Coordinates of C-alpha atoms in Angstrom, one line a residue:
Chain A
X1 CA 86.8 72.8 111.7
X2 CA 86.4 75.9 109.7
X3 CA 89.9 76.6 107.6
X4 CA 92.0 79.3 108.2
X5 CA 92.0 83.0 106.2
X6 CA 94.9 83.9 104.7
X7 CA 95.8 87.4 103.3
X8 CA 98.4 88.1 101.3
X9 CA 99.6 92.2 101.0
X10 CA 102.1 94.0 99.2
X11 CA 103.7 97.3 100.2
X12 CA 107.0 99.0 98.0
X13 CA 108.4 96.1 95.6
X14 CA 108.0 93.6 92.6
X15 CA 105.8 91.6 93.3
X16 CA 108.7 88.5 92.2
X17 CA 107.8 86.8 96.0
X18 CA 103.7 86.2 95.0
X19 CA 104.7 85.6 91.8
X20 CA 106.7 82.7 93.3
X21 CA 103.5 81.7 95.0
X22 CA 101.4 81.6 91.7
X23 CA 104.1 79.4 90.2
X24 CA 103.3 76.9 92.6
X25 CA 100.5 75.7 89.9
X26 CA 99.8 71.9 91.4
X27 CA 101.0 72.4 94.5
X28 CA 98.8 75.8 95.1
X29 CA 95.5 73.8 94.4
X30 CA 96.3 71.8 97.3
X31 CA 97.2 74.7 99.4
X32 CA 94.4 76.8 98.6
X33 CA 92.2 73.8 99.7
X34 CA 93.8 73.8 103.0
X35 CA 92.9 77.8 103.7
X36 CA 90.9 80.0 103.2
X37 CA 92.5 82.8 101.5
X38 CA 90.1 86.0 101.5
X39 CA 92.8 88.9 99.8
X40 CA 95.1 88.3 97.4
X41 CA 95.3 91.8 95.2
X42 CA 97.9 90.2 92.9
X43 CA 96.0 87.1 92.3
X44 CA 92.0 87.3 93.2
X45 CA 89.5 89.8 93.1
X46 CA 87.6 90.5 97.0
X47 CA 89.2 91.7 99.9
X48 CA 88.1 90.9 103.8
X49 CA 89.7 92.2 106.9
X50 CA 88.9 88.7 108.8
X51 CA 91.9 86.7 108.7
X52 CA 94.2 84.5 111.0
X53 CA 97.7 85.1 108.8
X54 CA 98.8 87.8 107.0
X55 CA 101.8 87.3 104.5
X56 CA 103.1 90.8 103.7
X57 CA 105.7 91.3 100.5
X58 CA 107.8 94.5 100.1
X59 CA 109.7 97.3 102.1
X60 CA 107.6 100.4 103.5
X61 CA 108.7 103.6 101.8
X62 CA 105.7 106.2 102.2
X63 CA 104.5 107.7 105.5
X64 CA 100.7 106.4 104.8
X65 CA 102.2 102.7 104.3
X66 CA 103.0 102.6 108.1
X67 CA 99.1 103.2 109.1
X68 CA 98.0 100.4 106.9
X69 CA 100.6 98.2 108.0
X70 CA 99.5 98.9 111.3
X71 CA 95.6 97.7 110.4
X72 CA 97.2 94.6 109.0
X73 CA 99.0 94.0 112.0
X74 CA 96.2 94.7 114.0
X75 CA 93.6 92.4 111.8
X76 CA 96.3 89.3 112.0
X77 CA 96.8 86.9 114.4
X78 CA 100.1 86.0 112.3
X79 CA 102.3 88.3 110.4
X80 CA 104.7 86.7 108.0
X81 CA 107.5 88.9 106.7
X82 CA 107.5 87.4 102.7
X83 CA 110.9 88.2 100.9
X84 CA 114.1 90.3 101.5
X85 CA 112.0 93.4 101.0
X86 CA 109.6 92.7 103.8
X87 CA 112.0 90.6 105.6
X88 CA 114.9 93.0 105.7
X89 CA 114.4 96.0 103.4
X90 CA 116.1 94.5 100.1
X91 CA 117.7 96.9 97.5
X92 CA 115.0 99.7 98.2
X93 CA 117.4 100.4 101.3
X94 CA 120.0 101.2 98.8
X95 CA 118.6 104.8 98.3
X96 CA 118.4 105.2 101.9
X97 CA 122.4 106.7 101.2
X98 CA 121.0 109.5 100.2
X99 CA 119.1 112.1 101.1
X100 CA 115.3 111.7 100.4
X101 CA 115.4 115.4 98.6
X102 CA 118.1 114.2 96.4
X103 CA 116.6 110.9 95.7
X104 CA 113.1 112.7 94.4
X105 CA 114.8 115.4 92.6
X106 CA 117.5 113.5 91.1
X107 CA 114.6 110.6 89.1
X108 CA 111.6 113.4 88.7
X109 CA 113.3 116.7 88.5
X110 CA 110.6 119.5 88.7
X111 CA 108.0 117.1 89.6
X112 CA 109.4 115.3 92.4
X113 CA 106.5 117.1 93.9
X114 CA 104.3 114.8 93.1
X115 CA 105.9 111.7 94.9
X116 CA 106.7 111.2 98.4
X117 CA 108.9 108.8 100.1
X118 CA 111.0 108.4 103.3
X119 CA 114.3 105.8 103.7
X120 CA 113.1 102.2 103.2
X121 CA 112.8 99.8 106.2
X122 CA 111.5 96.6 106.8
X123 CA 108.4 95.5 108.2
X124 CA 109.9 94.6 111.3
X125 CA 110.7 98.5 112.0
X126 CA 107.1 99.4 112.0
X127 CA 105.3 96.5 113.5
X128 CA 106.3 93.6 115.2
X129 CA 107.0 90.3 112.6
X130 CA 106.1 86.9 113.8
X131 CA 108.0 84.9 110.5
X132 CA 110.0 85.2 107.7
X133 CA 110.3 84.0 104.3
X134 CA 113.6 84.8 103.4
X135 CA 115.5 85.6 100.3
X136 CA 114.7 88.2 97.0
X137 CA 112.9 86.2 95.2
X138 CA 111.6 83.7 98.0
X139 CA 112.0 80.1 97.6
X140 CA 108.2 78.4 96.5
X141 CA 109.2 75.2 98.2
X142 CA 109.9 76.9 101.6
X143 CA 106.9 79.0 101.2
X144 CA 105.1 75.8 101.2
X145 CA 107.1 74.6 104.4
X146 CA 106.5 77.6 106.4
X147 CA 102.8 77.7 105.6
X148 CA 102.3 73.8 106.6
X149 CA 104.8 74.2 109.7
X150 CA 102.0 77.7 110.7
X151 CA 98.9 75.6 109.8
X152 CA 99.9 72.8 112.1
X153 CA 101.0 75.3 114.9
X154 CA 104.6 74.3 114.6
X155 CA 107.4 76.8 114.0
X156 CA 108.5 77.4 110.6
X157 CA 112.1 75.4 109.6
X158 CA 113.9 78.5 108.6
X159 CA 117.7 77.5 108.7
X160 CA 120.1 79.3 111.1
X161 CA 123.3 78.4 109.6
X162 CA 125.2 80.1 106.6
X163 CA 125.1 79.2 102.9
X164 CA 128.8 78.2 103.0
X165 CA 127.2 74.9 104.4
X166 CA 125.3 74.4 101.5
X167 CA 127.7 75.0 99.1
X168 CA 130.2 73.2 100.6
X169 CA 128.1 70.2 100.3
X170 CA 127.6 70.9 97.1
X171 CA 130.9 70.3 96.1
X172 CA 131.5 74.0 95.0
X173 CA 134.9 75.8 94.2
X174 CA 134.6 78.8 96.7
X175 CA 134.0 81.9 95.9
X176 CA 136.8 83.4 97.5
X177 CA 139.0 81.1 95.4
X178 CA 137.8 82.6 92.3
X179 CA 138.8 86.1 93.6
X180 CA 134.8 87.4 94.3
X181 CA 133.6 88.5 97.6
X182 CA 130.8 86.8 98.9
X183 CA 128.4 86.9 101.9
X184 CA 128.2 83.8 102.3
X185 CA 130.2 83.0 104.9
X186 CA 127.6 85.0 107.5
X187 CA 124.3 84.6 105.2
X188 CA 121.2 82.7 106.3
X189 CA 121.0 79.3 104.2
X190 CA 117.9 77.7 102.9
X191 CA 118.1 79.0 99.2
X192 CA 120.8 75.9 98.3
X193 CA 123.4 77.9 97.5
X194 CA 122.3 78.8 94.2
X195 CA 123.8 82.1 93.4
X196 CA 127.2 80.3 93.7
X197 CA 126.5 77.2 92.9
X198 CA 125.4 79.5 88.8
X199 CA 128.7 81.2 88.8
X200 CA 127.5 84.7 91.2
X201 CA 128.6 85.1 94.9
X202 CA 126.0 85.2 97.7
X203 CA 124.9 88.5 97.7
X204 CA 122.9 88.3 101.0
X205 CA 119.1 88.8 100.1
X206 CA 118.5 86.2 103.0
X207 CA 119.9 88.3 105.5
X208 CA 122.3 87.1 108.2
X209 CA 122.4 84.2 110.2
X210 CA 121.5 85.0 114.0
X211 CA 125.2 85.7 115.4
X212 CA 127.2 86.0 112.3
X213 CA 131.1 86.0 112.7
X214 CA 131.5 88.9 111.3
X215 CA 135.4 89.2 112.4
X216 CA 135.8 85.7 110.9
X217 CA 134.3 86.9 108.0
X218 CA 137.1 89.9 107.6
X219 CA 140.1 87.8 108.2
X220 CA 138.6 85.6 105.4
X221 CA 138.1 88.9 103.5
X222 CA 141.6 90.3 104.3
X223 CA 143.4 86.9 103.4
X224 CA 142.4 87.3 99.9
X225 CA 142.9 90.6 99.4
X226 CA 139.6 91.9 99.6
X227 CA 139.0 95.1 101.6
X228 CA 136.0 96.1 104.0
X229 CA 134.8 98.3 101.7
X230 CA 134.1 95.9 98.9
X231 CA 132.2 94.1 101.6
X232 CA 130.3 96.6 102.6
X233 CA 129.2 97.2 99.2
X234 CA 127.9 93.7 99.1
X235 CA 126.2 93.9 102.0
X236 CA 124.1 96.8 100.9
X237 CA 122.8 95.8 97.7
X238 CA 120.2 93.5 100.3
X239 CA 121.1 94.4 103.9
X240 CA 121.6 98.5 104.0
X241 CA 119.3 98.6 106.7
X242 CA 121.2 96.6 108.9
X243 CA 124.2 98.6 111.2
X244 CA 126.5 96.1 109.2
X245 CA 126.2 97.6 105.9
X246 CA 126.4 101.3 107.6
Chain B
X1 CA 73.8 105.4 83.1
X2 CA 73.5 109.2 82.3
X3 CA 75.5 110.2 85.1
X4 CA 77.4 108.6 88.0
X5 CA 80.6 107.5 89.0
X6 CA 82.3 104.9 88.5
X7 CA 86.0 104.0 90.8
X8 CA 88.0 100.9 90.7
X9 CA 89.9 100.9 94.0
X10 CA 92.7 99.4 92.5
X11 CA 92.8 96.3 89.6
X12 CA 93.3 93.2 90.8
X13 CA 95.1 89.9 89.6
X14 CA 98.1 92.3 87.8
X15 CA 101.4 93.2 88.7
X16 CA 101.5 96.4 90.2
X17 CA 99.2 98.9 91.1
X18 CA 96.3 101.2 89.0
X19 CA 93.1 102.7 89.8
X20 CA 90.4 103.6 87.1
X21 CA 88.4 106.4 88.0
X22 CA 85.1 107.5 85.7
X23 CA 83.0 110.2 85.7
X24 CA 79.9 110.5 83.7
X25 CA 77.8 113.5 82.8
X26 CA 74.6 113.6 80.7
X27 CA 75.7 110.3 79.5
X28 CA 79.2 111.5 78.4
X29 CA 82.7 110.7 79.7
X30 CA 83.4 114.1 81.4
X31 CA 86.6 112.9 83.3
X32 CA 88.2 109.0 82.9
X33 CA 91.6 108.5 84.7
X34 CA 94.2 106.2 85.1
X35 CA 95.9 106.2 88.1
X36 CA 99.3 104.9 89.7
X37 CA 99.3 104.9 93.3
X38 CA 102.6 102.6 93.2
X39 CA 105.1 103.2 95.9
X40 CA 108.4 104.8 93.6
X41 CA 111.2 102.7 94.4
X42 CA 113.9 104.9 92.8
X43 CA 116.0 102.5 90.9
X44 CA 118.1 105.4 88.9
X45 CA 119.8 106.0 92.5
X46 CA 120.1 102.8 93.7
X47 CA 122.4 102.0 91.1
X48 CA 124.4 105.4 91.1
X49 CA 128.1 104.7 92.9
X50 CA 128.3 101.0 92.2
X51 CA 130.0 98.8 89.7
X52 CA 128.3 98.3 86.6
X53 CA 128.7 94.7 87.2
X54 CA 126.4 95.0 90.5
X55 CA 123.7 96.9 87.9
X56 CA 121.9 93.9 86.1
X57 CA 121.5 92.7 89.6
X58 CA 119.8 95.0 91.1
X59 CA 117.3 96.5 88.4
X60 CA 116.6 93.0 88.1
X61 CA 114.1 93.7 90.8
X62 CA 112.2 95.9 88.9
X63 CA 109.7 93.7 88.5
X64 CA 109.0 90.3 89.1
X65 CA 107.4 89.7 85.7
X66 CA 109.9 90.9 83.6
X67 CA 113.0 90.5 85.7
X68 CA 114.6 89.5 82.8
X69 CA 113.9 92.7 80.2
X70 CA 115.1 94.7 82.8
X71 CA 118.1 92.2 83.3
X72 CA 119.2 92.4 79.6
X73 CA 118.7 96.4 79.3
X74 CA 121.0 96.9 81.9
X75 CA 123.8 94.9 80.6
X76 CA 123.3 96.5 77.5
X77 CA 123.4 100.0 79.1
X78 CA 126.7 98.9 80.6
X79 CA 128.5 97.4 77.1
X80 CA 127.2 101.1 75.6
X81 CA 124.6 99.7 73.5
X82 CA 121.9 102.3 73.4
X83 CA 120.3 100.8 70.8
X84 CA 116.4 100.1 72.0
X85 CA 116.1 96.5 70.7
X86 CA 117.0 93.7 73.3
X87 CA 120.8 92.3 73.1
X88 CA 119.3 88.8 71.9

């Protein structure tokens, strides 16, 4: 049986989600013996067009991004969204509040010329996205998951419940408690919890559970004091492209 | 080679993105250049209009390497230390 090609791409972002992958060190031997993986920019040198699934990290911000995205999409039988940025635009949405002229003139002054850009969007607004892998960074462990669950034809275990389950069951004091807003309430889980569970309140980079109760998540809000535009706030620092945060 | 080209279409196994473009004349560099075809992200907006406290967080994601730099210069920027060593 011959193995199957894996590409790995990266469009407008760090990099933080293949870093994750590197990091893997033991576990990516055994990995990279299951597949064949024929681009990797960050990580290998040699590049092929041939391959089955395509894992694509970062946001597109550039008019000629959407044409190679389109080649990848074309080339891959699988298209995994990797990380917030991908998955569902991350913070490079956050300039999408301004205007693109004021954006370029405001960082590069006179030579703004030079650069182009257009608002930030996820993948999924240029090509259809088969997967995620949630979360800014990603999680290494559930990278693994997701790529076992794809190799044996299964669908990926992505959770579709919010981190308030997992910090609850963590024993945490909640966030709202401590007078912070947090998103996790309406937040996909899979990460553990662990922005509150270090002191932080979910700030959404996983992006929202399918169906969020988003009235729930006001009355929760207004109870404590908290107004809707400290949660919108929140909501863009990882989800500005989503009608919630607009 | 006395002359010829020579262009790296991008440099692989690094963070971020660089070409290296060479040109060579009568066995002399005539042109080498470095270049950056990195998607600007715009981090000096992202930031403007939000509490400082929301800053560290989001420049951050900079870069994935050196998330933490980036981190630490930011809450530095935001206690009004301009000075350019790291708060450590």
């Amino acid at each position: 049986m011959t193995k199957p090609r894996i590409a790995i791409f990266d469009f407008g972002c760090c990099e933080g989600c293949q870093l994750q992958i590197v990091n893997l060190e033991e576990e990516l031997l055994d990995l990279v013996g299951l597949v064949d993986v024929v681009s990797w920019r960050e990580a290998m040198t040699g590049h092929s067009d041939q391959y089955d699934i395509a894992f694509v990290e970062g946001s597109i911000t550039r008019e000629a991004e959407m044409e190679r995205l389109k080649g990848i999409r074309q080339n891959a039988k699988v298209l995994v969204a990797l990380g917030a940025c991908a998955h569902i635009g991350g913070v490079n949405c956050l300039k999408n509040f301004f205007e693109m002229d004021e954006v370029l003139e405001y960082v590069y002054g006179k030579d703004a010329k030079h650069f182009d850009t257009i608002p930030a969007r996820p993948l999924s607004a240029v090509v259809p996205v088969d997967y995620a892998v949630p979360g800014c960074p990603i999680d290494r462990k559930e990278f693994v998951e997701v790529t076992k669950a794809l190799l044996l034809g299964k669908k990926p275990p992505i959770p579709n419940y919010p981190v308030c389950v997992e910090c609850r069951s963590k024993g945490n004091v909640c966030v709202f408690d401590k007078g912070m807003t947090c998103l996790g309430p309406v937040t996909r889980a899979g990460c553990g919890a662990i922005c509150p569970t270090y002191g932080n309140s979910c700030e959404g980079c996983r992006g929202l559970v399918d169906d969020p109760n988003l009235d729930s998540h006001k009355e929760v809000l207004q109870e404590h004091g908290l107004t809707v535009e400290q949660m919108l706030n929140s909501f863009r620092m990882f989800d500005g492209y989503m009608e919630v945060a607009k | 080679m006395k002359d010829g080209k020579i262009n790296v279409h991008y440099v692989t196994r690094v963070e971020g993105h660089g070409n290296i473009v060479v040109d060579l004349k009568d066995s002399a560099i005539k042109e080498l250049r470095w270049e950056i075809p990195e998607a600007p992200r715009f981090f000096e907006v992202m930031v403007r209009g939000r509490s400082y406290a929301d800053a560290p967080h989001i420049t951050s994601r900079i870069c994935g390497i050196c998330s933490i730099g980036h981190t630490i210069a930011s809450q530095g920027a935001a206690l009004g230390d301009t000075r350019s060593t790291p708060l450590l």
